[in-house]
GROMACS .gro file of C-alpha atoms in nm:
model
  136
    1MET     CA    1   0.000   0.000   0.000
    2GLU     CA    2   0.139   0.337  -0.103
    3LYS     CA    3   0.165   0.601   0.172
    4TYR     CA    4   0.089   0.968   0.136
    5LYS     CA    5   0.160   1.245   0.384
    6ILE     CA    6  -0.102   1.514   0.427
    7THR     CA    7   0.042   1.847   0.538
    8LYS     CA    8  -0.286   2.040   0.526
    9PHE     CA    9  -0.651   1.978   0.439
   10GLY     CA   10  -0.808   2.135   0.136
   11GLY     CA   11  -0.815   2.110  -0.241
   12ASN     CA   12  -0.691   1.792  -0.408
   13GLY     CA   13  -0.545   1.642  -0.090
   14LEU     CA   14  -0.886   1.637   0.075
   15ASP     CA   15  -1.049   1.496  -0.240
   16VAL     CA   16  -0.804   1.203  -0.243
   17LEU     CA   17  -0.863   1.140   0.127
   18ILE     CA   18  -1.241   1.142   0.076
   19LYS     CA   19  -1.208   0.885  -0.205
   20ASP     CA   20  -1.006   0.659   0.027
   21ILE     CA   21  -1.260   0.701   0.308
   22GLN     CA   22  -1.543   0.616   0.067
   23ALA     CA   23  -1.352   0.306  -0.051
   24ALA     CA   24  -1.320   0.192   0.311
   25LEU     CA   25  -1.691   0.262   0.368
   26ASP     CA   26  -1.777   0.053   0.061
   27ILE     CA   27  -1.599  -0.244   0.221
   28ILE     CA   28  -1.794  -0.191   0.545
   29LYS     CA   29  -2.117  -0.150   0.346
   30GLU     CA   30  -2.067  -0.489   0.181
   31ARG     CA   31  -1.960  -0.661   0.505
   32TYR     CA   32  -2.275  -0.550   0.689
   33GLU     CA   33  -2.506  -0.574   0.385
   34LEU     CA   34  -2.611  -0.210   0.398
   35SER     CA   35  -2.782  -0.052   0.100
   36ASN     CA   36  -2.597   0.276   0.143
   37LEU     CA   37  -2.297   0.409   0.334
   38THR     CA   38  -2.149   0.735   0.211
   39VAL     CA   39  -1.936   1.031   0.307
   40GLY     CA   40  -2.154   1.341   0.316
   41LYS     CA   41  -2.093   1.706   0.397
   42ILE     CA   42  -1.736   1.788   0.498
   43TYR     CA   43  -1.618   2.080   0.709
   44PHE     CA   44  -1.248   2.151   0.729
   45THR     CA   45  -0.973   2.389   0.826
   46THR     CA   46  -0.616   2.348   0.708
   47GLU     CA   47  -0.545   2.127   1.015
   48THR     CA   48  -0.872   1.941   1.084
   49PHE     CA   49  -1.177   1.802   0.911
   50GLU     CA   50  -1.515   1.658   1.006
   51ALA     CA   51  -1.728   1.449   0.774
   52LYS     CA   52  -2.085   1.334   0.799
   53ILE     CA   53  -2.128   0.967   0.723
   54SER     CA   54  -2.474   0.834   0.646
   55GLY     CA   55  -2.593   0.480   0.603
   56LYS     CA   56  -2.908   0.290   0.525
   57ILE     CA   57  -3.014  -0.064   0.608
   58ASN     CA   58  -3.123  -0.295   0.325
   59GLY     CA   59  -3.501  -0.322   0.314
   60TYR     CA   60  -3.550  -0.014   0.532
   61ASP     CA   61  -3.894   0.136   0.470
   62ALA     CA   62  -3.895   0.505   0.559
   63ASN     CA   63  -4.275   0.520   0.557
   64GLU     CA   64  -4.302   0.238   0.811
   65ALA     CA   65  -4.034   0.399   1.027
   66GLU     CA   66  -4.219   0.734   1.017
   67LYS     CA   67  -4.544   0.562   1.114
   68ALA     CA   68  -4.377   0.385   1.405
   69GLU     CA   69  -4.212   0.707   1.519
   70ALA     CA   70  -4.545   0.895   1.496
   71LEU     CA   71  -4.722   0.625   1.696
   72PHE     CA   72  -4.455   0.627   1.966
   73PHE     CA   73  -4.465   1.010   1.979
   74ALA     CA   74  -4.845   1.016   2.004
   75LEU     CA   75  -4.859   0.759   2.282
   76LYS     CA   76  -4.577   0.928   2.473
   77HIS     CA   77  -4.757   1.264   2.462
   78LYS     CA   78  -5.110   1.129   2.517
   79LEU     CA   79  -5.224   1.225   2.167
   80PRO     CA   80  -5.437   1.017   1.929
   81GLU     CA   81  -5.257   0.724   1.767
   82ASN     CA   82  -5.366   0.849   1.423
   83LEU     CA   83  -5.224   1.197   1.480
   84ILE     CA   84  -5.097   1.244   1.123
   85GLY     CA   85  -5.391   1.363   0.914
   86THR     CA   86  -5.591   1.484   1.215
   87GLU     CA   87  -5.755   1.825   1.177
   88ILE     CA   88  -5.747   2.090   1.447
   89ASP     CA   89  -5.884   2.443   1.478
   90SER     CA   90  -5.665   2.722   1.611
   91ALA     CA   91  -5.718   3.099   1.608
   92GLY     CA   92  -6.015   3.059   1.375
   93GLN     CA   93  -5.821   2.857   1.117
   94ARG     CA   94  -5.834   2.487   1.029
   95TYR     CA   95  -5.509   2.289   1.016
   96THR     CA   96  -5.425   1.935   0.914
   97ILE     CA   97  -5.135   1.769   1.096
   98MET     CA   98  -4.890   1.664   0.823
   99ARG     CA   99  -4.579   1.538   0.997
  100LEU     CA  100  -4.369   1.533   1.312
  101GLU     CA  101  -4.024   1.673   1.369
  102VAL     CA  102  -3.957   1.490   1.694
  103ARG     CA  103  -3.609   1.639   1.728
  104ASN     CA  104  -3.768   1.983   1.751
  105ILE     CA  105  -3.862   1.961   2.118
  106LYS     CA  106  -4.048   2.292   2.139
  107TYR     CA  107  -4.252   2.276   1.813
  108PRO     CA  108  -4.256   1.914   1.693
  109ILE     CA  109  -4.595   1.912   1.518
  110ILE     CA  110  -4.616   2.046   1.162
  111ALA     CA  111  -4.961   2.130   1.028
  112HIS     CA  112  -5.097   2.267   0.701
  113CYS     CA  113  -5.333   2.566   0.712
  114LYS     CA  114  -5.613   2.529   0.459
  115ALA     CA  115  -5.675   2.906   0.440
  116ASP     CA  116  -5.328   3.021   0.333
  117ASN     CA  117  -5.176   2.689   0.217
  118LYS     CA  118  -4.875   2.728   0.451
  119LEU     CA  119  -4.714   2.499   0.707
  120TYR     CA  120  -4.706   2.594   1.075
  121LYS     CA  121  -4.531   2.450   1.380
  122PHE     CA  122  -4.722   2.371   1.698
  123THR     CA  123  -4.636   2.263   2.050
  124VAL     CA  124  -4.771   1.937   2.188
  125GLU     CA  125  -4.971   2.133   2.446
  126HIS     CA  126  -5.131   2.354   2.179
  127VAL     CA  127  -5.242   2.052   1.975
  128ARG     CA  128  -5.362   1.864   2.283
  129HIS     CA  129  -5.570   2.169   2.385
  130ALA     CA  130  -5.714   2.204   2.031
  131LEU     CA  131  -5.807   1.835   2.027
  132ASP     CA  132  -5.967   1.859   2.373
  133LYS     CA  133  -6.179   2.153   2.250
  134LYS     CA  134  -6.277   1.950   1.944
  135LEU     CA  135  -6.400   1.661   2.161
  136ASN     CA  136  -6.606   1.881   2.395
   0.00000   0.00000   0.00000
């Protein structure tokens, strides 16, 4: 194996290093039967670099994972199991819950406003209150 010395990150030197990292990831991808394993966005200075690596399992169904995550979220926060697609009223407008951004702790619920065709973020408490009003 030929050796190369890197004196600073950037330009062609970083491109060559990324190709070698990707080649190593390809070996790991095959060993663990992953459908994807790639080097993503890279941040660097002349002395350091950070790279995002992303992978995907063979047969992974994103829709099923989203459904499972939504169900877990709903049960955890005492919301209806079928939260996605539920309609709520808030400030005189009607919204349809479209998706969850569970990593957004403060505003994890994303809903579509029928009146202006825009997406809005809501807190769990706001949605719970709107659903309680709907039931009463």
